[in-house]
Amino acid sequence: MTTITEQSPAAVDAPQKRGLDLRRVRWWRVVVLGVLAVYFLVPLAATFWFTVYTPGTHRFSLAPYSQMFSAPGFGTSVRMTVEVALLTIVILYVLLVPAMIAVQLRLPKLKPILESLAMVPLVLSPVALVVGVQTVLGWGLNQDPGTPLFQLAADLQNQTFPLILPIVYVLIALPFAYRSLDAQLRTVDLKTLVEASRGLGASWPVTIWRAVLPNLRSGLLSGAILTLALVFGEYTISSILQFLPFSVWIVQDGQGATSGQLAPAVSLLSLLLSWAVLFLVSFLGGRRAVGRTDRSS
């Protein structure tokens, strides 16, 4: 015998109200995204208009974008910045990844201490940091030429490739890389991975390289992107230490340019390239994650 249950008017109207709420959420989402798009795109469009339009002649020209590649010092500054960024990422992960794995597996009580140490650069003034670094380097240069301290200080301040910049940038990028890796480690059963790898006879370096790092790919990529953006945009430290990476070159070239359009064109192009790299890495990381999910299913 089939029984028919009557539904109250409130129960009947519930799906309609729920759908109406969802439509409202979608509408507000479009509004918020539209406001954010206007907030970010209008300044970029204004910058692009300034670089291609000359008010006196009322002509449009893409000459600033073609002139930047032949501008004096452009290639050297970009190459130095890329090399410094790559070395910063390598040093950062060589120090951070083993420490976080050891704390996660063997010393969990030290995790609050490690996290506190990683967050210290957030409250450290870059000006105070670079003044201290400059003072220490000055002590080395005050030694007699040929002594180890003098040679070390001179090598750290080599104008072709200043090794002091990656050392300082590691401290500044430490909080961002730590947060990225910590968020990824929370989603990985690290203990099971390590025990399985070690049980199959793999050494610790092989375990970290073949079992742990592939599962931390998203966190590593996020930290690397943040570090790369930090190095390309940092100006204060490199300027006080009198080096000429990409950010300092943009300012100096803009001050010496006659038209004033080259520096904004370079800044706009570097910003767009940074966004392109970010989207490309995110897209590749998403595709790999989907591929692993499909294979596991």
PDB file of C-alpha atoms in Angstrom:
ATOM      1  CA  MET A   1       0.000   0.000   0.000  1.00  0.00           C
ATOM      2  CA  THR A   2       1.464   3.284  -1.073  1.00  0.00           C
ATOM      3  CA  THR A   3       1.371   6.169   1.346  1.00  0.00           C
ATOM      4  CA  ILE A   4       1.368   9.742   0.235  1.00  0.00           C
ATOM      5  CA  THR A   5       2.838  12.308   2.576  1.00  0.00           C
ATOM      6  CA  GLU A   6       1.786  15.871   2.353  1.00  0.00           C
ATOM      7  CA  GLN A   7       4.495  18.524   2.322  1.00  0.00           C
ATOM      8  CA  SER A   8       4.085  21.789   4.044  1.00  0.00           C
ATOM      9  CA  PRO A   9       4.165  25.012   1.994  1.00  0.00           C
ATOM     10  CA  ALA A  10       7.465  25.934   3.710  1.00  0.00           C
ATOM     11  CA  ALA A  11       9.027  22.659   2.567  1.00  0.00           C
ATOM     12  CA  VAL A  12       7.812  23.223  -0.995  1.00  0.00           C
ATOM     13  CA  ASP A  13       9.144  26.772  -1.105  1.00  0.00           C
ATOM     14  CA  ALA A  14      12.513  25.784   0.440  1.00  0.00           C
ATOM     15  CA  PRO A  15      14.179  24.686  -2.852  1.00  0.00           C
ATOM     16  CA  GLN A  16      12.943  27.846  -4.565  1.00  0.00           C
ATOM     17  CA  LYS A  17      14.344  30.024  -1.780  1.00  0.00           C
ATOM     18  CA  ARG A  18      17.592  28.069  -1.873  1.00  0.00           C
ATOM     19  CA  GLY A  19      17.882  28.609  -5.617  1.00  0.00           C
ATOM     20  CA  LEU A  20      17.112  32.282  -5.182  1.00  0.00           C
ATOM     21  CA  ASP A  21      19.862  32.566  -2.584  1.00  0.00           C
ATOM     22  CA  LEU A  22      22.313  30.879  -4.929  1.00  0.00           C
ATOM     23  CA  ARG A  23      21.404  33.317  -7.681  1.00  0.00           C
ATOM     24  CA  ARG A  24      22.014  36.194  -5.306  1.00  0.00           C
ATOM     25  CA  VAL A  25      25.393  34.748  -4.375  1.00  0.00           C
ATOM     26  CA  ARG A  26      26.336  34.433  -8.029  1.00  0.00           C
ATOM     27  CA  TRP A  27      25.209  37.994  -8.711  1.00  0.00           C
ATOM     28  CA  TRP A  28      27.250  39.423  -5.839  1.00  0.00           C
ATOM     29  CA  ARG A  29      30.192  37.328  -6.919  1.00  0.00           C
ATOM     30  CA  VAL A  30      30.056  38.899 -10.370  1.00  0.00           C
ATOM     31  CA  VAL A  31      29.857  42.361  -8.818  1.00  0.00           C
ATOM     32  CA  VAL A  32      32.845  41.754  -6.553  1.00  0.00           C
ATOM     33  CA  LEU A  33      34.926  40.292  -9.367  1.00  0.00           C
ATOM     34  CA  GLY A  34      33.937  43.210 -11.599  1.00  0.00           C
ATOM     35  CA  VAL A  35      35.015  45.761  -9.001  1.00  0.00           C
ATOM     36  CA  LEU A  36      38.321  43.962  -8.499  1.00  0.00           C
ATOM     37  CA  ALA A  37      38.869  43.790 -12.255  1.00  0.00           C
ATOM     38  CA  VAL A  38      38.281  47.526 -12.584  1.00  0.00           C
ATOM     39  CA  TYR A  39      40.544  48.230  -9.605  1.00  0.00           C
ATOM     40  CA  PHE A  40      43.434  46.273 -11.127  1.00  0.00           C
ATOM     41  CA  LEU A  41      42.943  46.769 -14.858  1.00  0.00           C
ATOM     42  CA  VAL A  42      42.260  50.526 -14.988  1.00  0.00           C
ATOM     43  CA  PRO A  43      45.735  51.505 -13.672  1.00  0.00           C
ATOM     44  CA  LEU A  44      47.346  49.012 -16.058  1.00  0.00           C
ATOM     45  CA  ALA A  45      45.353  50.382 -18.976  1.00  0.00           C
ATOM     46  CA  ALA A  46      46.299  53.942 -18.002  1.00  0.00           C
ATOM     47  CA  THR A  47      49.964  52.951 -17.827  1.00  0.00           C
ATOM     48  CA  PHE A  48      49.779  51.309 -21.235  1.00  0.00           C
ATOM     49  CA  TRP A  49      48.079  54.400 -22.680  1.00  0.00           C
ATOM     50  CA  PHE A  50      50.834  56.601 -21.267  1.00  0.00           C
ATOM     51  CA  THR A  51      53.543  54.463 -22.866  1.00  0.00           C
ATOM     52  CA  VAL A  52      52.043  54.385 -26.367  1.00  0.00           C
ATOM     53  CA  TYR A  53      50.460  57.862 -26.710  1.00  0.00           C
ATOM     54  CA  THR A  54      52.382  61.112 -27.093  1.00  0.00           C
ATOM     55  CA  PRO A  55      50.175  64.154 -26.273  1.00  0.00           C
ATOM     56  CA  GLY A  56      52.179  66.674 -28.283  1.00  0.00           C
ATOM     57  CA  THR A  57      52.097  64.760 -31.544  1.00  0.00           C
ATOM     58  CA  HIS A  58      48.839  62.813 -30.935  1.00  0.00           C
ATOM     59  CA  ARG A  59      50.492  59.678 -32.262  1.00  0.00           C
ATOM     60  CA  PHE A  60      50.503  56.093 -31.048  1.00  0.00           C
ATOM     61  CA  SER A  61      53.769  54.194 -31.003  1.00  0.00           C
ATOM     62  CA  LEU A  62      55.081  50.970 -29.487  1.00  0.00           C
ATOM     63  CA  ALA A  63      58.628  52.272 -29.637  1.00  0.00           C
ATOM     64  CA  PRO A  64      59.207  52.132 -25.825  1.00  0.00           C
ATOM     65  CA  TYR A  65      58.553  48.382 -25.857  1.00  0.00           C
ATOM     66  CA  SER A  66      61.074  47.819 -28.633  1.00  0.00           C
ATOM     67  CA  GLN A  67      63.646  50.197 -27.133  1.00  0.00           C
ATOM     68  CA  MET A  68      63.797  48.480 -23.738  1.00  0.00           C
ATOM     69  CA  PHE A  69      65.682  45.453 -25.072  1.00  0.00           C
ATOM     70  CA  SER A  70      68.443  47.669 -26.472  1.00  0.00           C
ATOM     71  CA  ALA A  71      68.580  50.000 -23.450  1.00  0.00           C
ATOM     72  CA  PRO A  72      71.975  50.039 -21.692  1.00  0.00           C
ATOM     73  CA  GLY A  73      72.040  47.707 -18.716  1.00  0.00           C
ATOM     74  CA  PHE A  74      68.705  45.986 -19.394  1.00  0.00           C
ATOM     75  CA  GLY A  75      70.082  42.546 -20.211  1.00  0.00           C
ATOM     76  CA  THR A  76      72.692  42.659 -17.455  1.00  0.00           C
ATOM     77  CA  SER A  77      70.169  43.643 -14.776  1.00  0.00           C
ATOM     78  CA  VAL A  78      67.655  41.008 -15.836  1.00  0.00           C
ATOM     79  CA  ARG A  79      70.303  38.283 -15.923  1.00  0.00           C
ATOM     80  CA  MET A  80      71.602  39.267 -12.478  1.00  0.00           C
ATOM     81  CA  THR A  81      68.092  39.288 -11.019  1.00  0.00           C
ATOM     82  CA  VAL A  82      67.214  35.879 -12.470  1.00  0.00           C
ATOM     83  CA  GLU A  83      70.450  34.347 -11.185  1.00  0.00           C
ATOM     84  CA  VAL A  84      69.970  35.869  -7.733  1.00  0.00           C
ATOM     85  CA  ALA A  85      66.344  34.652  -7.627  1.00  0.00           C
ATOM     86  CA  LEU A  86      67.257  31.088  -8.606  1.00  0.00           C
ATOM     87  CA  LEU A  87      70.077  30.911  -6.065  1.00  0.00           C
ATOM     88  CA  THR A  88      67.760  32.333  -3.396  1.00  0.00           C
ATOM     89  CA  ILE A  89      65.164  29.633  -4.088  1.00  0.00           C
ATOM     90  CA  VAL A  90      67.799  26.879  -3.973  1.00  0.00           C
ATOM     91  CA  ILE A  91      69.322  28.071  -0.680  1.00  0.00           C
ATOM     92  CA  LEU A  92      65.882  28.605   0.832  1.00  0.00           C
ATOM     93  CA  TYR A  93      64.634  25.093   0.080  1.00  0.00           C
ATOM     94  CA  VAL A  94      67.926  23.386   0.959  1.00  0.00           C
ATOM     95  CA  LEU A  95      67.643  24.908   4.432  1.00  0.00           C
ATOM     96  CA  LEU A  96      63.886  24.787   4.903  1.00  0.00           C
ATOM     97  CA  VAL A  97      62.709  21.453   3.479  1.00  0.00           C
ATOM     98  CA  PRO A  98      64.970  19.133   5.579  1.00  0.00           C
ATOM     99  CA  ALA A  99      64.243  21.156   8.718  1.00  0.00           C
ATOM    100  CA  MET A 100      60.469  20.982   8.233  1.00  0.00           C
ATOM    101  CA  ILE A 101      60.572  17.261   7.427  1.00  0.00           C
ATOM    102  CA  ALA A 102      62.686  16.536  10.513  1.00  0.00           C
ATOM    103  CA  VAL A 103      60.354  18.545  12.738  1.00  0.00           C
ATOM    104  CA  GLN A 104      57.283  16.900  11.222  1.00  0.00           C
ATOM    105  CA  LEU A 105      58.609  13.355  11.715  1.00  0.00           C
ATOM    106  CA  ARG A 106      60.892  13.351  14.725  1.00  0.00           C
ATOM    107  CA  LEU A 107      60.593  16.630  16.654  1.00  0.00           C
ATOM    108  CA  PRO A 108      56.961  17.813  16.571  1.00  0.00           C
ATOM    109  CA  LYS A 109      57.417  19.773  19.807  1.00  0.00           C
ATOM    110  CA  LEU A 110      59.848  22.088  18.025  1.00  0.00           C
ATOM    111  CA  LYS A 111      57.305  23.099  15.386  1.00  0.00           C
ATOM    112  CA  PRO A 112      56.118  26.238  17.284  1.00  0.00           C
ATOM    113  CA  ILE A 113      59.741  27.323  17.681  1.00  0.00           C
ATOM    114  CA  LEU A 114      60.502  26.786  13.985  1.00  0.00           C
ATOM    115  CA  GLU A 115      57.347  28.642  13.000  1.00  0.00           C
ATOM    116  CA  SER A 116      58.216  31.573  15.263  1.00  0.00           C
ATOM    117  CA  LEU A 117      61.726  31.796  13.833  1.00  0.00           C
ATOM    118  CA  ALA A 118      60.352  31.682  10.284  1.00  0.00           C
ATOM    119  CA  MET A 119      57.954  34.556  11.020  1.00  0.00           C
ATOM    120  CA  VAL A 120      60.613  36.863  12.540  1.00  0.00           C
ATOM    121  CA  PRO A 121      61.501  38.516   9.170  1.00  0.00           C
ATOM    122  CA  LEU A 122      57.931  39.827   8.935  1.00  0.00           C
ATOM    123  CA  VAL A 123      58.598  42.225  11.828  1.00  0.00           C
ATOM    124  CA  LEU A 124      62.181  43.003  10.800  1.00  0.00           C
ATOM    125  CA  SER A 125      62.672  46.272   8.963  1.00  0.00           C
ATOM    126  CA  PRO A 126      64.512  45.826   5.637  1.00  0.00           C
ATOM    127  CA  VAL A 127      66.351  49.103   6.223  1.00  0.00           C
ATOM    128  CA  ALA A 128      67.599  47.950   9.632  1.00  0.00           C
ATOM    129  CA  LEU A 129      68.582  44.595   8.139  1.00  0.00           C
ATOM    130  CA  VAL A 130      70.555  46.086   5.271  1.00  0.00           C
ATOM    131  CA  VAL A 131      72.286  48.620   7.528  1.00  0.00           C
ATOM    132  CA  GLY A 132      73.456  45.770   9.759  1.00  0.00           C
ATOM    133  CA  VAL A 133      74.631  43.776   6.738  1.00  0.00           C
ATOM    134  CA  GLN A 134      76.448  46.812   5.362  1.00  0.00           C
ATOM    135  CA  THR A 135      78.205  47.337   8.699  1.00  0.00           C
ATOM    136  CA  VAL A 136      79.377  43.725   8.863  1.00  0.00           C
ATOM    137  CA  LEU A 137      80.639  43.859   5.276  1.00  0.00           C
ATOM    138  CA  GLY A 138      82.489  47.059   6.146  1.00  0.00           C
ATOM    139  CA  TRP A 139      84.341  45.243   8.914  1.00  0.00           C
ATOM    140  CA  GLY A 140      85.676  42.781   6.362  1.00  0.00           C
ATOM    141  CA  LEU A 141      86.757  45.465   3.923  1.00  0.00           C
ATOM    142  CA  ASN A 142      88.637  47.267   6.708  1.00  0.00           C
ATOM    143  CA  GLN A 143      90.968  44.286   7.047  1.00  0.00           C
ATOM    144  CA  ASP A 144      94.282  44.076   5.219  1.00  0.00           C
ATOM    145  CA  PRO A 145      93.949  43.114   1.550  1.00  0.00           C
ATOM    146  CA  GLY A 146      94.621  39.441   1.001  1.00  0.00           C
ATOM    147  CA  THR A 147      93.276  38.297   4.352  1.00  0.00           C
ATOM    148  CA  PRO A 148      90.381  35.763   4.354  1.00  0.00           C
ATOM    149  CA  LEU A 149      87.896  38.250   5.828  1.00  0.00           C
ATOM    150  CA  PHE A 150      88.747  40.891   3.244  1.00  0.00           C
ATOM    151  CA  GLN A 151      88.471  38.406   0.379  1.00  0.00           C
ATOM    152  CA  LEU A 152      85.162  37.078   1.706  1.00  0.00           C
ATOM    153  CA  ALA A 153      83.674  40.567   1.994  1.00  0.00           C
ATOM    154  CA  ALA A 154      84.916  41.428  -1.503  1.00  0.00           C
ATOM    155  CA  ASP A 155      83.429  38.246  -3.014  1.00  0.00           C
ATOM    156  CA  LEU A 156      80.084  38.832  -1.310  1.00  0.00           C
ATOM    157  CA  GLN A 157      79.918  42.321  -2.858  1.00  0.00           C
ATOM    158  CA  ASN A 158      81.026  41.384  -6.360  1.00  0.00           C
ATOM    159  CA  GLN A 159      79.163  43.713  -8.714  1.00  0.00           C
ATOM    160  CA  THR A 160      78.832  41.034 -11.401  1.00  0.00           C
ATOM    161  CA  PHE A 161      77.054  38.610  -9.088  1.00  0.00           C
ATOM    162  CA  PRO A 162      76.613  39.831  -5.482  1.00  0.00           C
ATOM    163  CA  LEU A 163      76.358  36.753  -3.272  1.00  0.00           C
ATOM    164  CA  ILE A 164      75.164  38.832  -0.347  1.00  0.00           C
ATOM    165  CA  LEU A 165      71.803  39.470  -2.027  1.00  0.00           C
ATOM    166  CA  PRO A 166      70.627  35.802  -2.050  1.00  0.00           C
ATOM    167  CA  ILE A 167      71.661  35.482   1.602  1.00  0.00           C
ATOM    168  CA  VAL A 168      69.583  38.511   2.588  1.00  0.00           C
ATOM    169  CA  TYR A 169      66.661  37.561   0.332  1.00  0.00           C
ATOM    170  CA  VAL A 170      66.485  34.110   1.960  1.00  0.00           C
ATOM    171  CA  LEU A 171      65.647  35.812   5.250  1.00  0.00           C
ATOM    172  CA  ILE A 172      62.972  38.000   3.671  1.00  0.00           C
ATOM    173  CA  ALA A 173      61.346  35.168   1.696  1.00  0.00           C
ATOM    174  CA  LEU A 174      61.475  32.698   4.600  1.00  0.00           C
ATOM    175  CA  PRO A 175      57.945  33.418   5.978  1.00  0.00           C
ATOM    176  CA  PHE A 176      56.281  33.051   2.570  1.00  0.00           C
ATOM    177  CA  ALA A 177      58.065  29.817   1.688  1.00  0.00           C
ATOM    178  CA  TYR A 178      57.414  28.391   5.144  1.00  0.00           C
ATOM    179  CA  ARG A 179      53.685  29.083   4.959  1.00  0.00           C
ATOM    180  CA  SER A 180      53.438  27.523   1.504  1.00  0.00           C
ATOM    181  CA  LEU A 181      55.249  24.352   2.542  1.00  0.00           C
ATOM    182  CA  ASP A 182      53.450  24.120   5.878  1.00  0.00           C
ATOM    183  CA  ALA A 183      50.060  24.293   4.167  1.00  0.00           C
ATOM    184  CA  GLN A 184      51.098  21.526   1.771  1.00  0.00           C
ATOM    185  CA  LEU A 185      52.543  19.332   4.532  1.00  0.00           C
ATOM    186  CA  ARG A 186      49.218  19.433   6.356  1.00  0.00           C
ATOM    187  CA  THR A 187      47.594  17.644   3.395  1.00  0.00           C
ATOM    188  CA  VAL A 188      50.242  14.912   3.085  1.00  0.00           C
ATOM    189  CA  ASP A 189      50.634  11.815   5.241  1.00  0.00           C
ATOM    190  CA  LEU A 190      54.372  12.326   5.484  1.00  0.00           C
ATOM    191  CA  LYS A 191      55.005   9.585   8.038  1.00  0.00           C
ATOM    192  CA  THR A 192      53.388   6.904   5.868  1.00  0.00           C
ATOM    193  CA  LEU A 193      55.300   8.027   2.778  1.00  0.00           C
ATOM    194  CA  VAL A 194      58.643   7.971   4.550  1.00  0.00           C
ATOM    195  CA  GLU A 195      58.008   4.612   6.229  1.00  0.00           C
ATOM    196  CA  ALA A 196      56.946   3.032   2.942  1.00  0.00           C
ATOM    197  CA  SER A 197      59.982   4.387   1.102  1.00  0.00           C
ATOM    198  CA  ARG A 198      62.399   3.405   3.855  1.00  0.00           C
ATOM    199  CA  GLY A 199      60.775  -0.015   4.113  1.00  0.00           C
ATOM    200  CA  LEU A 200      61.511  -0.614   0.434  1.00  0.00           C
ATOM    201  CA  GLY A 201      65.195   0.069   1.071  1.00  0.00           C
ATOM    202  CA  ALA A 202      65.479   3.658  -0.165  1.00  0.00           C
ATOM    203  CA  SER A 203      68.021   5.947   1.474  1.00  0.00           C
ATOM    204  CA  TRP A 204      67.041   9.248   3.044  1.00  0.00           C
ATOM    205  CA  PRO A 205      68.139  11.373   0.038  1.00  0.00           C
ATOM    206  CA  VAL A 206      66.223   9.084  -2.331  1.00  0.00           C
ATOM    207  CA  THR A 207      63.201   9.141  -0.038  1.00  0.00           C
ATOM    208  CA  ILE A 208      63.122  12.926   0.048  1.00  0.00           C
ATOM    209  CA  TRP A 209      63.719  13.248  -3.698  1.00  0.00           C
ATOM    210  CA  ARG A 210      61.415  10.494  -4.972  1.00  0.00           C
ATOM    211  CA  ALA A 211      58.680  10.256  -2.330  1.00  0.00           C
ATOM    212  CA  VAL A 212      58.416  13.517  -0.406  1.00  0.00           C
ATOM    213  CA  LEU A 213      59.194  16.323  -2.860  1.00  0.00           C
ATOM    214  CA  PRO A 214      56.719  15.179  -5.577  1.00  0.00           C
ATOM    215  CA  ASN A 215      53.920  15.407  -3.003  1.00  0.00           C
ATOM    216  CA  LEU A 216      55.057  18.902  -2.017  1.00  0.00           C
ATOM    217  CA  ARG A 217      55.129  20.193  -5.582  1.00  0.00           C
ATOM    218  CA  SER A 218      52.311  22.713  -5.154  1.00  0.00           C
ATOM    219  CA  GLY A 219      53.822  24.188  -1.998  1.00  0.00           C
ATOM    220  CA  LEU A 220      57.270  24.357  -3.558  1.00  0.00           C
ATOM    221  CA  LEU A 221      55.937  26.081  -6.663  1.00  0.00           C
ATOM    222  CA  SER A 222      53.956  28.594  -4.615  1.00  0.00           C
ATOM    223  CA  GLY A 223      56.962  29.459  -2.477  1.00  0.00           C
ATOM    224  CA  ALA A 224      59.193  29.723  -5.545  1.00  0.00           C
ATOM    225  CA  ILE A 225      56.772  32.083  -7.294  1.00  0.00           C
ATOM    226  CA  LEU A 226      56.506  34.308  -4.220  1.00  0.00           C
ATOM    227  CA  THR A 227      60.298  34.364  -3.864  1.00  0.00           C
ATOM    228  CA  LEU A 228      60.761  35.165  -7.543  1.00  0.00           C
ATOM    229  CA  ALA A 229      58.269  38.039  -7.319  1.00  0.00           C
ATOM    230  CA  LEU A 230      59.960  39.330  -4.164  1.00  0.00           C
ATOM    231  CA  VAL A 231      63.423  39.330  -5.739  1.00  0.00           C
ATOM    232  CA  PHE A 232      62.223  41.036  -8.921  1.00  0.00           C
ATOM    233  CA  GLY A 233      60.362  43.730  -6.984  1.00  0.00           C
ATOM    234  CA  GLU A 234      62.799  44.391  -4.120  1.00  0.00           C
ATOM    235  CA  TYR A 235      64.463  47.787  -4.312  1.00  0.00           C
ATOM    236  CA  THR A 236      65.545  49.027  -0.865  1.00  0.00           C
ATOM    237  CA  ILE A 237      68.224  46.463   0.010  1.00  0.00           C
ATOM    238  CA  SER A 238      69.890  46.319  -3.394  1.00  0.00           C
ATOM    239  CA  SER A 239      69.798  50.098  -3.738  1.00  0.00           C
ATOM    240  CA  ILE A 240      71.425  50.748  -0.342  1.00  0.00           C
ATOM    241  CA  LEU A 241      74.088  48.138  -1.064  1.00  0.00           C
ATOM    242  CA  GLN A 242      74.662  49.887  -4.443  1.00  0.00           C
ATOM    243  CA  PHE A 243      73.904  46.959  -6.718  1.00  0.00           C
ATOM    244  CA  LEU A 244      72.032  47.204 -10.008  1.00  0.00           C
ATOM    245  CA  PRO A 245      69.382  44.480 -10.334  1.00  0.00           C
ATOM    246  CA  PHE A 246      66.258  44.896 -12.416  1.00  0.00           C
ATOM    247  CA  SER A 247      64.240  47.005  -9.959  1.00  0.00           C
ATOM    248  CA  VAL A 248      67.076  49.478  -9.379  1.00  0.00           C
ATOM    249  CA  TRP A 249      67.767  49.659 -13.107  1.00  0.00           C
ATOM    250  CA  ILE A 250      64.148  50.624 -13.788  1.00  0.00           C
ATOM    251  CA  VAL A 251      64.376  53.581 -11.374  1.00  0.00           C
ATOM    252  CA  GLN A 252      67.751  54.787 -12.616  1.00  0.00           C
ATOM    253  CA  ASP A 253      66.800  54.411 -16.261  1.00  0.00           C
ATOM    254  CA  GLY A 254      63.524  56.245 -15.654  1.00  0.00           C
ATOM    255  CA  GLN A 255      65.385  59.149 -14.052  1.00  0.00           C
ATOM    256  CA  GLY A 256      67.770  59.445 -16.981  1.00  0.00           C
ATOM    257  CA  ALA A 257      65.255  58.881 -19.782  1.00  0.00           C
ATOM    258  CA  THR A 258      64.152  61.806 -21.913  1.00  0.00           C
ATOM    259  CA  SER A 259      60.607  60.683 -22.724  1.00  0.00           C
ATOM    260  CA  GLY A 260      59.708  59.019 -19.440  1.00  0.00           C
ATOM    261  CA  GLN A 261      57.841  56.232 -21.250  1.00  0.00           C
ATOM    262  CA  LEU A 262      60.518  53.552 -21.118  1.00  0.00           C
ATOM    263  CA  ALA A 263      60.445  52.897 -17.363  1.00  0.00           C
ATOM    264  CA  PRO A 264      56.625  52.449 -17.195  1.00  0.00           C
ATOM    265  CA  ALA A 265      56.782  50.197 -20.266  1.00  0.00           C
ATOM    266  CA  VAL A 266      59.423  48.003 -18.637  1.00  0.00           C
ATOM    267  CA  SER A 267      57.459  47.869 -15.371  1.00  0.00           C
ATOM    268  CA  LEU A 268      54.248  46.954 -17.167  1.00  0.00           C
ATOM    269  CA  LEU A 269      55.930  44.265 -19.224  1.00  0.00           C
ATOM    270  CA  SER A 270      57.627  42.749 -16.167  1.00  0.00           C
ATOM    271  CA  LEU A 271      54.286  42.687 -14.324  1.00  0.00           C
ATOM    272  CA  LEU A 272      52.534  40.965 -17.207  1.00  0.00           C
ATOM    273  CA  LEU A 273      55.343  38.423 -17.533  1.00  0.00           C
ATOM    274  CA  SER A 274      55.129  37.689 -13.795  1.00  0.00           C
ATOM    275  CA  TRP A 275      51.382  37.093 -14.109  1.00  0.00           C
ATOM    276  CA  ALA A 276      51.946  34.869 -17.130  1.00  0.00           C
ATOM    277  CA  VAL A 277      54.466  32.750 -15.209  1.00  0.00           C
ATOM    278  CA  LEU A 278      52.082  32.539 -12.234  1.00  0.00           C
ATOM    279  CA  PHE A 279      49.148  31.375 -14.374  1.00  0.00           C
ATOM    280  CA  LEU A 280      51.347  28.937 -16.294  1.00  0.00           C
ATOM    281  CA  VAL A 281      52.687  27.320 -13.122  1.00  0.00           C
ATOM    282  CA  SER A 282      49.190  27.151 -11.624  1.00  0.00           C
ATOM    283  CA  PHE A 283      47.827  25.599 -14.819  1.00  0.00           C
ATOM    284  CA  LEU A 284      50.595  22.987 -15.006  1.00  0.00           C
ATOM    285  CA  GLY A 285      50.222  22.179 -11.317  1.00  0.00           C
ATOM    286  CA  GLY A 286      46.462  21.775 -11.725  1.00  0.00           C
ATOM    287  CA  ARG A 287      46.855  19.491 -14.733  1.00  0.00           C
ATOM    288  CA  ARG A 288      49.347  17.299 -12.884  1.00  0.00           C
ATOM    289  CA  ALA A 289      47.038  17.055  -9.903  1.00  0.00           C
ATOM    290  CA  VAL A 290      44.114  16.070 -12.154  1.00  0.00           C
ATOM    291  CA  GLY A 291      46.318  13.531 -13.919  1.00  0.00           C
ATOM    292  CA  ARG A 292      47.332  11.913 -10.632  1.00  0.00           C
ATOM    293  CA  THR A 293      43.666  11.784  -9.539  1.00  0.00           C
ATOM    294  CA  ASP A 294      42.612  10.123 -12.787  1.00  0.00           C
ATOM    295  CA  ARG A 295      45.381   7.530 -12.549  1.00  0.00           C
ATOM    296  CA  SER A 296      44.534   6.741  -8.930  1.00  0.00           C
ATOM    297  CA  SER A 297      40.839   6.286  -9.764  1.00  0.00           C
TER     298      SER A 297
END
